[in-house]
CSV table of C-alpha atoms in Angstrom, one decimal:
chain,number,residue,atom,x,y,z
X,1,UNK,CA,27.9,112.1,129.1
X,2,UNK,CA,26.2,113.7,126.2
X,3,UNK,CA,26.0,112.3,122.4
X,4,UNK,CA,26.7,114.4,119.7
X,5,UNK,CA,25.7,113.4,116.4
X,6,UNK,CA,26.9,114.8,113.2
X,7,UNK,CA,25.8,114.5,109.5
X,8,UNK,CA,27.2,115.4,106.6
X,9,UNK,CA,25.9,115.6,103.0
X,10,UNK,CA,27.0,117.4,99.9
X,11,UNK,CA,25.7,120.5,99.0
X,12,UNK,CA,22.5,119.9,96.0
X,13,UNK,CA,24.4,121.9,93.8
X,14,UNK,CA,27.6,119.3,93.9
X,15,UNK,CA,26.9,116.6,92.2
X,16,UNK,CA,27.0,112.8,94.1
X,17,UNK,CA,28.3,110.3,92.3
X,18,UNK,CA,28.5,107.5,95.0
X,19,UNK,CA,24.7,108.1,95.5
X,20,UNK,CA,24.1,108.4,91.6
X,21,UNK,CA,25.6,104.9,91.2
X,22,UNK,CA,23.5,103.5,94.4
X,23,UNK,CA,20.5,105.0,92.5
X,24,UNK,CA,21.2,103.1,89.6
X,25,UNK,CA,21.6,99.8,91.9
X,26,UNK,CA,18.3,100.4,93.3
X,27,UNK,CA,16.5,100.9,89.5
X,28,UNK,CA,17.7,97.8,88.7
X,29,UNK,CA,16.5,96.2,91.8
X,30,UNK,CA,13.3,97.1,90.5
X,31,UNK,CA,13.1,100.2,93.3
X,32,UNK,CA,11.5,102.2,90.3
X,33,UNK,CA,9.8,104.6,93.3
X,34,UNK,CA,13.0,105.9,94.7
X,35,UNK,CA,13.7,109.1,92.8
X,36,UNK,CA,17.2,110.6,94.2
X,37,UNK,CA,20.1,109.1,96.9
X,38,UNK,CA,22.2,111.1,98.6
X,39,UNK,CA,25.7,109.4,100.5
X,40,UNK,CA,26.9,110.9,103.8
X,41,UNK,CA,28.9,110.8,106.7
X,42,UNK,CA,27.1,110.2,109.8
X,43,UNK,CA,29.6,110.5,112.9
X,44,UNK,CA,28.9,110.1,116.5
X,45,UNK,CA,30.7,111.7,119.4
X,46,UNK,CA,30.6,111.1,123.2
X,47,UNK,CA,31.3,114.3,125.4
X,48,UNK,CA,32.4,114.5,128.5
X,49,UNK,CA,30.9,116.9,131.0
X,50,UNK,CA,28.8,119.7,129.8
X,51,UNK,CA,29.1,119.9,125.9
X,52,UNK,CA,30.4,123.0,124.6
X,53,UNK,CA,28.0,124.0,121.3
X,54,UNK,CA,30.3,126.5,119.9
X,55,UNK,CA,33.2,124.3,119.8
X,56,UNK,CA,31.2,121.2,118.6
X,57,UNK,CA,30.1,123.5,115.9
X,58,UNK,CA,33.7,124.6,115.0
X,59,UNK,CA,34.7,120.9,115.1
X,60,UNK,CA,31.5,120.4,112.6
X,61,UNK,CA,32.0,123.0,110.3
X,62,UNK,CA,35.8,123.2,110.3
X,63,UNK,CA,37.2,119.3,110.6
X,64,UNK,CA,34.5,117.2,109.8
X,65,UNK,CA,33.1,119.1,106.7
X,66,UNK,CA,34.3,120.3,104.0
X,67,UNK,CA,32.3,124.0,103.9
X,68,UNK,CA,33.0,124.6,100.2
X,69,UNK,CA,31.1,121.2,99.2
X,70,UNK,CA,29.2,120.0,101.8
X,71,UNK,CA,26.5,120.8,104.2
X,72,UNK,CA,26.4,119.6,107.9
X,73,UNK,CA,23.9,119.2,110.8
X,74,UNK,CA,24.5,118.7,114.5
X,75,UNK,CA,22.1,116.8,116.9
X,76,UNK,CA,22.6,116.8,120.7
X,77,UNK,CA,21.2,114.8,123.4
X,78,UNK,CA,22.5,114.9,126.9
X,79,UNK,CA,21.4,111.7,128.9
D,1,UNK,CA,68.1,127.6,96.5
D,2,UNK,CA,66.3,125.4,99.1
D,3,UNK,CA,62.9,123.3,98.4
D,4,UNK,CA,61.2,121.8,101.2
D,5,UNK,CA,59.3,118.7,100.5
D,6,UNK,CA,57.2,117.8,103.7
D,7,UNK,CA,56.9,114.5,104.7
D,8,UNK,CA,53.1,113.0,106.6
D,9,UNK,CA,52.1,109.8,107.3
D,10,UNK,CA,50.9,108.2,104.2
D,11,UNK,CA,53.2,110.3,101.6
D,12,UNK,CA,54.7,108.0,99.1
D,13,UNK,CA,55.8,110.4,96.3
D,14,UNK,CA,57.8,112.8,98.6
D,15,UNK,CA,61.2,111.2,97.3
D,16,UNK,CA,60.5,111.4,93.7
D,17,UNK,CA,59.2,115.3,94.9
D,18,UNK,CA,63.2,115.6,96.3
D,19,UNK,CA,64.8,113.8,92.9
D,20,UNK,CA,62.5,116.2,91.1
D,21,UNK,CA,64.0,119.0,93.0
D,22,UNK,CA,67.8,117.9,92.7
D,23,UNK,CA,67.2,117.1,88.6
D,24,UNK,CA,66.3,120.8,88.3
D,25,UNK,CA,69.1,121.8,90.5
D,26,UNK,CA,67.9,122.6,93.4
D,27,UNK,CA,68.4,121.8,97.0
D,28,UNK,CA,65.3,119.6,98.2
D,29,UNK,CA,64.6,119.7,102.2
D,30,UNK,CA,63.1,117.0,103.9
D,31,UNK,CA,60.3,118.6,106.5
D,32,UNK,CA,58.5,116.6,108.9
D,33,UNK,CA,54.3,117.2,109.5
D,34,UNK,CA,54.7,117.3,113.1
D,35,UNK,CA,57.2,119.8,113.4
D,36,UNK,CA,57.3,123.5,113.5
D,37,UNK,CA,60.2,124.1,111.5
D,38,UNK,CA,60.3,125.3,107.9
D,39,UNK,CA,64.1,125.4,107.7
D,40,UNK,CA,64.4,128.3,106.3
D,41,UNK,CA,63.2,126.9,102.8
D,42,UNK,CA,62.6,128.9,100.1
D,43,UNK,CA,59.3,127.1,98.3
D,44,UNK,CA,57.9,124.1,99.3
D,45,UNK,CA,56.6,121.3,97.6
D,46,UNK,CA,53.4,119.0,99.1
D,47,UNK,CA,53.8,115.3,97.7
D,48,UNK,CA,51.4,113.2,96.3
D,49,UNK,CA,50.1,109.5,98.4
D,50,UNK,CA,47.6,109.1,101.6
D,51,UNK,CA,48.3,111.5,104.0
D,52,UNK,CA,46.8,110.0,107.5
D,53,UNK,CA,45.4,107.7,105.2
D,54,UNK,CA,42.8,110.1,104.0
D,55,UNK,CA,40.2,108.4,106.7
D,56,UNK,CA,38.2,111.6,106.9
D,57,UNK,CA,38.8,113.1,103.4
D,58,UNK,CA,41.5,113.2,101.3
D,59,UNK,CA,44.3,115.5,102.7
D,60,UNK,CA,41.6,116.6,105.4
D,61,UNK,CA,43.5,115.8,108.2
D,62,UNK,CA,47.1,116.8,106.9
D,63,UNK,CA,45.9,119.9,106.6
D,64,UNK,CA,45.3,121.0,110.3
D,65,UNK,CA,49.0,118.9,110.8
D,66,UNK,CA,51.2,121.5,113.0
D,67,UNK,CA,53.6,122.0,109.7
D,68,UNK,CA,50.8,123.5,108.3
D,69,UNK,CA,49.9,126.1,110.1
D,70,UNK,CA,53.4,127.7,109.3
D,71,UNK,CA,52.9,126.5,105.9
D,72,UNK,CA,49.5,128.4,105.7
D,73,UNK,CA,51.0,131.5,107.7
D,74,UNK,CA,53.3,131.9,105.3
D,75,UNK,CA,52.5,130.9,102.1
D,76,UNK,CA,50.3,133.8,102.6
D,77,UNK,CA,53.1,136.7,102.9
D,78,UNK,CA,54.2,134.8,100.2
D,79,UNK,CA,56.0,131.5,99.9
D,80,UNK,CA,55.7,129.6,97.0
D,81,UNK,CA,53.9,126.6,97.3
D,82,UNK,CA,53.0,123.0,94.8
D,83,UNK,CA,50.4,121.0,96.2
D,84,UNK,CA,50.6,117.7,93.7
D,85,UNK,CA,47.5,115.3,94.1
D,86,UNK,CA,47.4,114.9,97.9
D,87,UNK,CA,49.7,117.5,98.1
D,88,UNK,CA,46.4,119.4,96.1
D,89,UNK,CA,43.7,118.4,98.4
D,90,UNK,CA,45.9,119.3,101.5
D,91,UNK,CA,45.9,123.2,99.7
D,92,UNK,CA,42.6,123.2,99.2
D,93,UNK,CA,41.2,121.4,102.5
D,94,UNK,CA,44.0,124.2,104.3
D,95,UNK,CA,41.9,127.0,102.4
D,96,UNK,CA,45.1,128.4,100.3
D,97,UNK,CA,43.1,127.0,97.2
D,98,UNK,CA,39.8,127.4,96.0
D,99,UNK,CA,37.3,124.5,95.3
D,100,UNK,CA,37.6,120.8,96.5
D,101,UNK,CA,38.2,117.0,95.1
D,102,UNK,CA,36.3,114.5,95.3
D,103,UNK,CA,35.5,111.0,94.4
D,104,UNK,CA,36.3,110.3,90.5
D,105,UNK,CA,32.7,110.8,88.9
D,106,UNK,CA,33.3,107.4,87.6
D,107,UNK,CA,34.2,106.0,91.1
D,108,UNK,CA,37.5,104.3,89.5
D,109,UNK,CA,41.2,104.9,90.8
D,110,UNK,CA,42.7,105.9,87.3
D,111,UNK,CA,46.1,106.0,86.4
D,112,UNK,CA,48.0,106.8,83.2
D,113,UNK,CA,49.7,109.5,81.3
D,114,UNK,CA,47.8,112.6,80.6
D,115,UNK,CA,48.2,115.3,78.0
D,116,UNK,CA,47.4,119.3,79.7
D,117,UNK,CA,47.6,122.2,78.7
D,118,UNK,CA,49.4,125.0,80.7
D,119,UNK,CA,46.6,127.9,80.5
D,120,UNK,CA,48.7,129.9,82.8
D,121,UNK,CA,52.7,130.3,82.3
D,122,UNK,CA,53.3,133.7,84.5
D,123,UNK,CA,52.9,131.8,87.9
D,124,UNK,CA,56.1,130.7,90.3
D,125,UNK,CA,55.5,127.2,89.1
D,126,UNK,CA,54.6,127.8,85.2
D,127,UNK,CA,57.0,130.1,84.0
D,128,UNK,CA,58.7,127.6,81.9
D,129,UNK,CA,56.0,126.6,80.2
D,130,UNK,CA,54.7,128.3,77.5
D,131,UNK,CA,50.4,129.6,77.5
D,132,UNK,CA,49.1,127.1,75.5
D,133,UNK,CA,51.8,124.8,75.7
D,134,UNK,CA,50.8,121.0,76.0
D,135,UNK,CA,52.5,118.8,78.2
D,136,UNK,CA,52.1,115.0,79.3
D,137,UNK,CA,52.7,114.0,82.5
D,138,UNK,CA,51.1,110.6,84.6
D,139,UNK,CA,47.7,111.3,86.5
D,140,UNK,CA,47.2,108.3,89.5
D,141,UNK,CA,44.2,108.9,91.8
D,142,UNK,CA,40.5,108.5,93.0
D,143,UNK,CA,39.4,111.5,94.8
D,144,UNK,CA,41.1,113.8,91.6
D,145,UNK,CA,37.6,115.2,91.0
D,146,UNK,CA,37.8,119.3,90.9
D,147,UNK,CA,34.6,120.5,92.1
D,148,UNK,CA,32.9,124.0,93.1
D,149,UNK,CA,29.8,126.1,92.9
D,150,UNK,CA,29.0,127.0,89.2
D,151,UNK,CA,29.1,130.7,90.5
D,152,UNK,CA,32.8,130.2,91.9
D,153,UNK,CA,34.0,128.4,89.0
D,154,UNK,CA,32.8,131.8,86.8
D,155,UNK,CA,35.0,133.9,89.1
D,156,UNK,CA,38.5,131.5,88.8
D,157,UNK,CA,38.0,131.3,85.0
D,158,UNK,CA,37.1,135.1,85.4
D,159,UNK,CA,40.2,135.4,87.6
D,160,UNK,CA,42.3,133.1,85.2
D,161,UNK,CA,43.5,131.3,88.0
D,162,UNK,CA,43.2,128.0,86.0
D,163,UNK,CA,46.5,126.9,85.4
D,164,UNK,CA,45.6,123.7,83.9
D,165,UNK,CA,43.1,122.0,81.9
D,166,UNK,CA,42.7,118.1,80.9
D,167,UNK,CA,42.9,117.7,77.1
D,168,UNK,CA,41.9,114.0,75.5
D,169,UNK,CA,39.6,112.8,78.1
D,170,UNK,CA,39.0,114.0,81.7
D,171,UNK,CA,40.5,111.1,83.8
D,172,UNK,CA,38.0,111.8,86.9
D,173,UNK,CA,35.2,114.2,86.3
D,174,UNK,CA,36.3,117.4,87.1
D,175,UNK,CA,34.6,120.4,86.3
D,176,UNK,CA,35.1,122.3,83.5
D,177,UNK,CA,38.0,120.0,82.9
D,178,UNK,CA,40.3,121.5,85.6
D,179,UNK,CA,43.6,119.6,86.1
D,180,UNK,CA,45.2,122.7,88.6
D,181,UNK,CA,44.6,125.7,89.9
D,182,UNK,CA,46.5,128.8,91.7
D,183,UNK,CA,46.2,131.3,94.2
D,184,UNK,CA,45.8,134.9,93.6
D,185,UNK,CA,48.9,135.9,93.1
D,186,UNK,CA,50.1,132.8,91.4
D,187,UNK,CA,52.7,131.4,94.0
D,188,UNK,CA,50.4,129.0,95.3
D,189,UNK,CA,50.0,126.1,93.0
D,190,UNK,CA,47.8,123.2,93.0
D,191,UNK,CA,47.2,120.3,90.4
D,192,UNK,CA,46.3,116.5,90.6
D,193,UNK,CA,48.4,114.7,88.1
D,194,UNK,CA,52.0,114.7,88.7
D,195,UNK,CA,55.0,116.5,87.1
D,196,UNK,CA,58.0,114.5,90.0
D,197,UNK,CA,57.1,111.3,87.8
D,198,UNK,CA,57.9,113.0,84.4
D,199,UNK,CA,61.5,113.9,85.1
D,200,UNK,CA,63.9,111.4,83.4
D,201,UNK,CA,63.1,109.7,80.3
D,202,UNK,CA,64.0,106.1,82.1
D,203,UNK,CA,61.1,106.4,84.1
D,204,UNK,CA,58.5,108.8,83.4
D,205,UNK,CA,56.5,109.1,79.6
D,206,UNK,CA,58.5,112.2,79.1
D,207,UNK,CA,60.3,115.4,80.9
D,208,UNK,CA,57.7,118.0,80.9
D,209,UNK,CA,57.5,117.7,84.5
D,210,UNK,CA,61.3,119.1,84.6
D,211,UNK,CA,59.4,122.5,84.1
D,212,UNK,CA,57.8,122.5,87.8
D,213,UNK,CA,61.3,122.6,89.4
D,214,UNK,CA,63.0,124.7,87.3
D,215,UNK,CA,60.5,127.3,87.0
D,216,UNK,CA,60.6,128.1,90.8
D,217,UNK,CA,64.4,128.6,91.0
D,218,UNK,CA,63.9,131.1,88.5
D,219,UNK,CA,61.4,132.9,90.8
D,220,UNK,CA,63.5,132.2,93.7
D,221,UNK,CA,66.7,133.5,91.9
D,222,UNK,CA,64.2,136.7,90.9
D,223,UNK,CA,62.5,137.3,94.2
């Protein structure tokens, strides 16, 4: 079984508004330090037999992304 | 002249899509997301709601549905095509529009009427209208915000595929105050607030919507 883990962020140049407005939260926590947020997706995927790279990187970049606004990065471990 | 309005799990305007349809005098179509069956249909209209219940993004998963693959084939030799709200984010997560929506800047759902103005009149959908023209028609979501680079936005506005704009306040955020935009060759249409719930004057703040319908069985009856 390997574990594939996906992230997914939008691009700098598309502005965030869910992070924005958790940046705002943290200022008036009194976080005065933290300078930007970003929100994601963070997904998690459990592979059967010998993981195929090319195809998780299709199912990255073509399902669980949206290429014209967001930015994605794959992680695999095999146990 | 037949409209196909497709039906996925989650639509909920895809009956007021069909009344829209029949006002104008047309023959609306009910197609079904898991089939692969266009019936023959000469336009096809994508209805508003939560298709799949937008769980990964909004219209995200609709738009790999096995409807829309024909959909996609051949809306690119050719069929007209009006994405409305979800039916938008389904055109532009399928790649037959430009740009993507996102959550309303403001993070709100918002609802109410909302005045546009038709920038482009010469496309399949718009040729009713006049350039210019403004027209008010209801607005309902929370992921209506239009986004893309600044560099691709320069080419549409270049390419004049804006087809509508958001005057008296931008309900979610959008860019550059972009209510719809079209394809290329202006049969593919694409816009967030909705013209099927501004058809009768019982139920809607006004007829402009009308327009929508009535302008494709002219290019139908053309083509």
């Amino acid at each position: 079984m390997s574990r594939v883990v996906v992230d997914v962020v939008l691009k700098p140049e598309i502005s965030d508004p869910q992070g924005q407005a958790v940046l705002g939260a943290l200022g008036r926590l009194g976080h005065d330090s933290i300078r930007s947020v970003r929100q994601g997706k963070h997904f998690v995927l459990e592979v059967d037999g010998t993981p195929d790279e090319a195809e998780l990187k299709q199912i990255a970049e073509t399902l669980l992304a949206n290429p014209v606004i967001e930015d994605v990065e794959l992680q695999l471990t095999t146990d | 002249m037949r409209i196909g309005v497709i039906t996925f799990p989650g639509s909920l305007d895809d009956v007021d899509a069909a009344r829209a349809v029949r006002l104008a005098g047309g023959e609306p179509v009910a197609l079904w997301h898991g089939d692969h069956d266009l019936k023959d249909v000469d336009a096809v209209v994508l209805p508003g709601g939560f298709s799949y219940g937008d769980y990964l993004r909004a219209g995200a998963i609709a738009a790999r549905a096995p409807l829309m693959q024909d959909v996609v084939t051949q809306a690119r030799q050719g069929l007209p095509v009006l994405g409305i709200c979800n039916g938008f984010q389904v055109l532009c997560e399928a790649g037959l529009l430009p740009g993507a929506l996102t959550r309303n800047s403001h993070l709100h759902f918002r609802n109410r009427d909302q005045v546009l103005r038709v920038e482009r009149a010469d496309t399949t959908w718009t040729q009713d209208y006049e350039t210019g023209q403004h027209i008010v028609i209801p607005v309902k979501n929370g992921e209506g915000r239009y986004v893309a680079a600044d560099a691709d936005l320069d080419r549409l506005e270049g390419d004049g595929r804006v087809v509508f704009r958001y005057v008296g306040g931008n309900p979610n955020g959008s860019s550059r105050d972009i209510a719809g935009v079209t394809s290329g060759d202006g049969r593919i249409v694409g816009l967030m607030p909705h013209p099927e719930h501004a058809v009768e004057d019982l139920t809607g703040p006004s007829t402009d919507g009308l327009g929508f319908f009535t302008s494709v069985l002219k290019a139908a009856v053309n083509a």
